[in-house]
Each structure stands twice: as structure tokens, then as C-alpha cells.
CSV table of C-alpha atoms in Angstrom, one decimal:
chain,number,residue,atom,x,y,z
P,1,UNK,CA,92.2,79.5,100.4
P,2,UNK,CA,89.0,77.6,100.9
P,3,UNK,CA,87.9,74.5,99.0
P,4,UNK,CA,85.6,76.1,96.5
P,5,UNK,CA,88.1,79.0,95.8
P,6,UNK,CA,90.9,76.5,95.5
P,7,UNK,CA,89.0,74.4,93.0
P,8,UNK,CA,88.1,77.6,91.1
P,9,UNK,CA,91.7,78.7,91.0
P,10,UNK,CA,92.8,75.3,89.7
P,11,UNK,CA,90.2,75.2,87.0
P,12,UNK,CA,91.0,78.7,85.9
P,13,UNK,CA,94.7,78.0,85.8
P,14,UNK,CA,94.2,74.8,83.8
P,15,UNK,CA,92.1,76.6,81.1
P,16,UNK,CA,93.8,80.0,81.0
P,17,UNK,CA,97.4,79.9,82.0
P,18,UNK,CA,98.9,78.4,78.8
P,19,UNK,CA,96.2,79.4,76.3
P,20,UNK,CA,95.7,83.0,77.5
P,21,UNK,CA,98.7,84.0,79.7
P,22,UNK,CA,97.8,87.7,79.8
P,23,UNK,CA,94.2,86.9,80.7
P,24,UNK,CA,95.6,84.5,83.4
P,25,UNK,CA,97.6,87.4,85.0
P,26,UNK,CA,94.4,89.4,85.2
P,27,UNK,CA,92.4,86.5,86.6
P,28,UNK,CA,95.1,85.8,89.3
P,29,UNK,CA,95.0,89.4,90.5
P,30,UNK,CA,91.2,89.5,90.4
P,31,UNK,CA,91.0,86.2,92.3
P,32,UNK,CA,93.4,87.4,95.0
P,33,UNK,CA,91.5,90.8,95.3
P,34,UNK,CA,88.2,89.0,95.6
P,35,UNK,CA,89.6,86.9,98.4
P,36,UNK,CA,90.8,90.0,100.2
P,37,UNK,CA,87.3,91.5,100.0
P,38,UNK,CA,85.7,88.5,101.7
P,39,UNK,CA,85.1,90.4,105.0
P,40,UNK,CA,82.6,92.6,103.1
P,41,UNK,CA,80.3,89.8,102.2
P,42,UNK,CA,80.3,87.5,105.4
P,43,UNK,CA,79.1,84.0,104.5
P,44,UNK,CA,79.6,84.7,100.8
P,45,UNK,CA,83.4,85.1,101.1
P,46,UNK,CA,84.0,81.7,99.6
P,47,UNK,CA,81.6,82.3,96.7
P,48,UNK,CA,83.1,85.8,96.0
P,49,UNK,CA,86.6,84.3,95.8
P,50,UNK,CA,85.5,81.5,93.5
P,51,UNK,CA,83.7,84.0,91.2
P,52,UNK,CA,86.8,86.1,91.1
P,53,UNK,CA,88.9,83.1,89.9
P,54,UNK,CA,86.3,82.0,87.4
P,55,UNK,CA,84.9,85.3,86.1
P,56,UNK,CA,86.8,85.1,82.7
P,57,UNK,CA,86.8,81.4,82.2
P,58,UNK,CA,84.5,81.9,79.2
P,59,UNK,CA,87.4,83.3,77.2
P,60,UNK,CA,89.2,80.0,77.2
P,61,UNK,CA,89.5,78.1,73.9
P,62,UNK,CA,87.2,75.1,74.2
P,63,UNK,CA,84.8,77.0,76.5
P,64,UNK,CA,84.1,80.0,74.3
P,65,UNK,CA,81.0,79.4,72.2
P,66,UNK,CA,78.9,82.5,71.5
P,67,UNK,CA,81.8,84.9,71.7
P,68,UNK,CA,80.3,86.4,74.9
P,69,UNK,CA,82.6,85.3,77.6
P,70,UNK,CA,80.3,85.9,80.6
P,71,UNK,CA,77.5,83.7,79.1
P,72,UNK,CA,79.9,81.1,77.7
P,73,UNK,CA,81.7,80.8,81.1
P,74,UNK,CA,78.5,80.6,83.1
P,75,UNK,CA,77.0,77.9,80.9
P,76,UNK,CA,80.2,75.9,81.1
P,77,UNK,CA,80.3,76.2,84.9
P,78,UNK,CA,76.9,74.7,85.2
P,79,UNK,CA,77.9,71.8,82.9
P,80,UNK,CA,80.9,71.2,85.2
P,81,UNK,CA,78.6,71.0,88.3
P,82,UNK,CA,79.2,74.4,89.8
P,83,UNK,CA,76.2,75.9,91.5
P,84,UNK,CA,73.8,78.3,89.8
P,85,UNK,CA,74.5,81.2,92.0
P,86,UNK,CA,78.2,81.1,91.2
P,87,UNK,CA,77.5,80.7,87.5
P,88,UNK,CA,75.1,83.7,87.7
P,89,UNK,CA,77.7,85.9,89.3
P,90,UNK,CA,80.0,85.0,86.4
P,91,UNK,CA,77.2,85.5,83.9
P,92,UNK,CA,76.5,89.0,85.1
P,93,UNK,CA,79.9,90.3,86.2
P,94,UNK,CA,80.9,93.8,85.4
P,95,UNK,CA,77.7,95.0,83.7
P,96,UNK,CA,77.6,92.0,81.4
P,97,UNK,CA,73.9,92.5,80.7
P,98,UNK,CA,74.8,95.6,78.7
P,99,UNK,CA,77.2,93.7,76.6
P,100,UNK,CA,74.7,90.9,76.2
P,101,UNK,CA,72.2,93.5,74.8
P,102,UNK,CA,74.8,94.7,72.2
P,103,UNK,CA,75.4,91.1,71.2
P,104,UNK,CA,71.7,90.2,71.0
P,105,UNK,CA,72.1,87.7,73.9
P,106,UNK,CA,70.3,89.6,76.7
P,107,UNK,CA,67.1,87.5,76.6
P,108,UNK,CA,69.2,84.2,76.9
P,109,UNK,CA,71.4,85.7,79.6
P,110,UNK,CA,68.4,86.8,81.7
P,111,UNK,CA,66.4,83.6,81.1
P,112,UNK,CA,69.2,81.3,82.2
P,113,UNK,CA,70.9,83.3,85.0
P,114,UNK,CA,69.3,85.3,87.7
P,115,UNK,CA,70.7,88.8,88.1
P,116,UNK,CA,72.0,89.4,91.6
P,117,UNK,CA,72.4,92.9,93.0
P,118,UNK,CA,74.2,92.5,96.3
P,119,UNK,CA,77.4,93.3,98.2
P,120,UNK,CA,78.8,90.1,96.7
P,121,UNK,CA,78.1,91.1,93.1
P,122,UNK,CA,79.4,94.6,93.8
P,123,UNK,CA,82.6,93.3,95.2
P,124,UNK,CA,83.2,91.0,92.2
P,125,UNK,CA,82.7,94.0,89.9
P,126,UNK,CA,85.1,96.0,92.0
P,127,UNK,CA,87.7,93.3,91.9
P,128,UNK,CA,87.5,93.0,88.1
P,129,UNK,CA,87.2,96.6,87.2
P,130,UNK,CA,90.0,97.8,89.4
P,131,UNK,CA,92.5,95.3,88.0
P,132,UNK,CA,94.2,95.8,84.7
P,133,UNK,CA,94.9,93.2,82.0
P,134,UNK,CA,98.4,92.5,83.4
P,135,UNK,CA,97.1,92.2,87.0
P,136,UNK,CA,98.0,95.7,88.0
P,137,UNK,CA,95.8,97.8,90.3
P,138,UNK,CA,94.0,100.6,88.5
P,139,UNK,CA,91.2,103.0,89.4
P,140,UNK,CA,87.9,102.2,87.7
P,141,UNK,CA,88.4,105.3,85.6
P,142,UNK,CA,91.9,104.0,84.5
P,143,UNK,CA,90.4,100.6,83.7
P,144,UNK,CA,87.6,102.0,81.6
P,145,UNK,CA,90.1,104.2,79.7
P,146,UNK,CA,92.4,101.2,79.1
P,147,UNK,CA,89.5,99.1,77.8
P,148,UNK,CA,88.4,101.9,75.4
P,149,UNK,CA,92.0,102.3,74.2
P,150,UNK,CA,92.5,98.6,73.7
P,151,UNK,CA,89.2,98.0,71.8
P,152,UNK,CA,89.0,101.3,69.9
P,153,UNK,CA,86.0,103.7,69.6
P,154,UNK,CA,83.8,101.6,67.3
P,155,UNK,CA,84.1,98.3,69.0
P,156,UNK,CA,81.0,96.6,70.6
P,157,UNK,CA,82.9,96.5,73.9
P,158,UNK,CA,83.5,100.3,73.9
P,159,UNK,CA,79.9,100.9,72.9
P,160,UNK,CA,78.4,98.9,75.7
P,161,UNK,CA,80.5,100.7,78.3
P,162,UNK,CA,78.9,104.0,77.3
P,163,UNK,CA,75.6,102.7,78.6
P,164,UNK,CA,77.1,100.6,81.5
P,165,UNK,CA,79.5,103.1,83.0
P,166,UNK,CA,77.0,104.7,85.5
P,167,UNK,CA,75.8,101.4,87.0
P,168,UNK,CA,79.3,100.2,87.2
P,169,UNK,CA,80.5,103.3,89.0
P,170,UNK,CA,77.6,102.9,91.5
P,171,UNK,CA,78.7,99.3,92.3
P,172,UNK,CA,82.3,100.5,92.7
P,173,UNK,CA,81.1,103.3,95.0
P,174,UNK,CA,79.0,101.0,97.2
P,175,UNK,CA,82.0,98.7,97.6
P,176,UNK,CA,84.3,101.6,98.5
P,177,UNK,CA,81.8,102.7,101.1
P,178,UNK,CA,81.7,99.2,102.6
P,179,UNK,CA,85.5,99.1,102.7
P,180,UNK,CA,85.5,102.4,104.6
P,181,UNK,CA,83.3,101.1,107.4
């Protein structure tokens, strides 16, 4: 594990392992999967791994502020001295702009954090959305079904996935194509 990913894993463990042990299981598996995808992103391998370890840091008590974990985590990362690009990957992971819109936070998200569309962001979304809440490997379809079941049909999270599913599937498809090369 490289220096940035190691630091990211330590930070994530410190904030999530005790307070949110189930979330920590998910994050451990996403971090490991992001590390395994490093060959897809060349010089961004370290950045991808760190983003995998930190993508859900905004759920942690003491970091959570607005209730929107992607934005809360990204803001916190900047305050801790992490670079803007890493914070932006966290801010926008897994179609977060659609959730931000549902929460009335899209203007803030877009103003504070540039949206990146790249093999690196695609690979982060892939790592997150093919990993279940207990760290198990799932297909993206299984993951979306699990989210819908966990939150229920009327929840904001379920509503935003109706709009976000197509762009998510496109990112997953692009990553699968890169893996096949």
C-alpha cells in the first residue's frame, strides 16, 4: 500500500471502525478493490486507492454535518489537508450529484468540488457499487436492489437512484471494458 492510500486507510479506520462497524466492512472491501483496479488508471492508482478508502468518511459521527455524506466527507478532507482532486472524487462518487439535487445541495456541491469524468472516477464508482454493505462482492444490479430494499420505496436515496441508474451503469460498463483489455 502506498503512502497516501495507507494514510487514507488509517484515517478511515479511526473514524469508522468503532462508530460504524458495518460501514467499515464496506469501506475495507471498497478500498481493497480500488487498490486492485490501479492498473486501469496508471499514475492515478494511488489516488484511486485513497478515494476508495475515504469515499464514505462523511458518514462518521463528528464529520457528518449536512446529512449528505459525499459533501460532508469532501469538505472534511479539505480541512484535513487532503488535495482537492481527492476530495472531489469523494464528493462526486457513485452519482452523488443526483443525491445532492434531491437534498437541495447540488449548487454547493458543484461550486465547491469539480466533477471529474475519467477512468479514475469510473473505477471508484465500480469499486463502491459492486461491493455490498458487509463487504461482499455484488453485481451492480444486486447492489442497487439491496439499496432499494434497505431504504424502501419512498426514501430520498431510492428516489435519486431512479435518475442516477443509467449514468452509473455507463461508468460500470466503461470500467468492465477497461478490465477486459
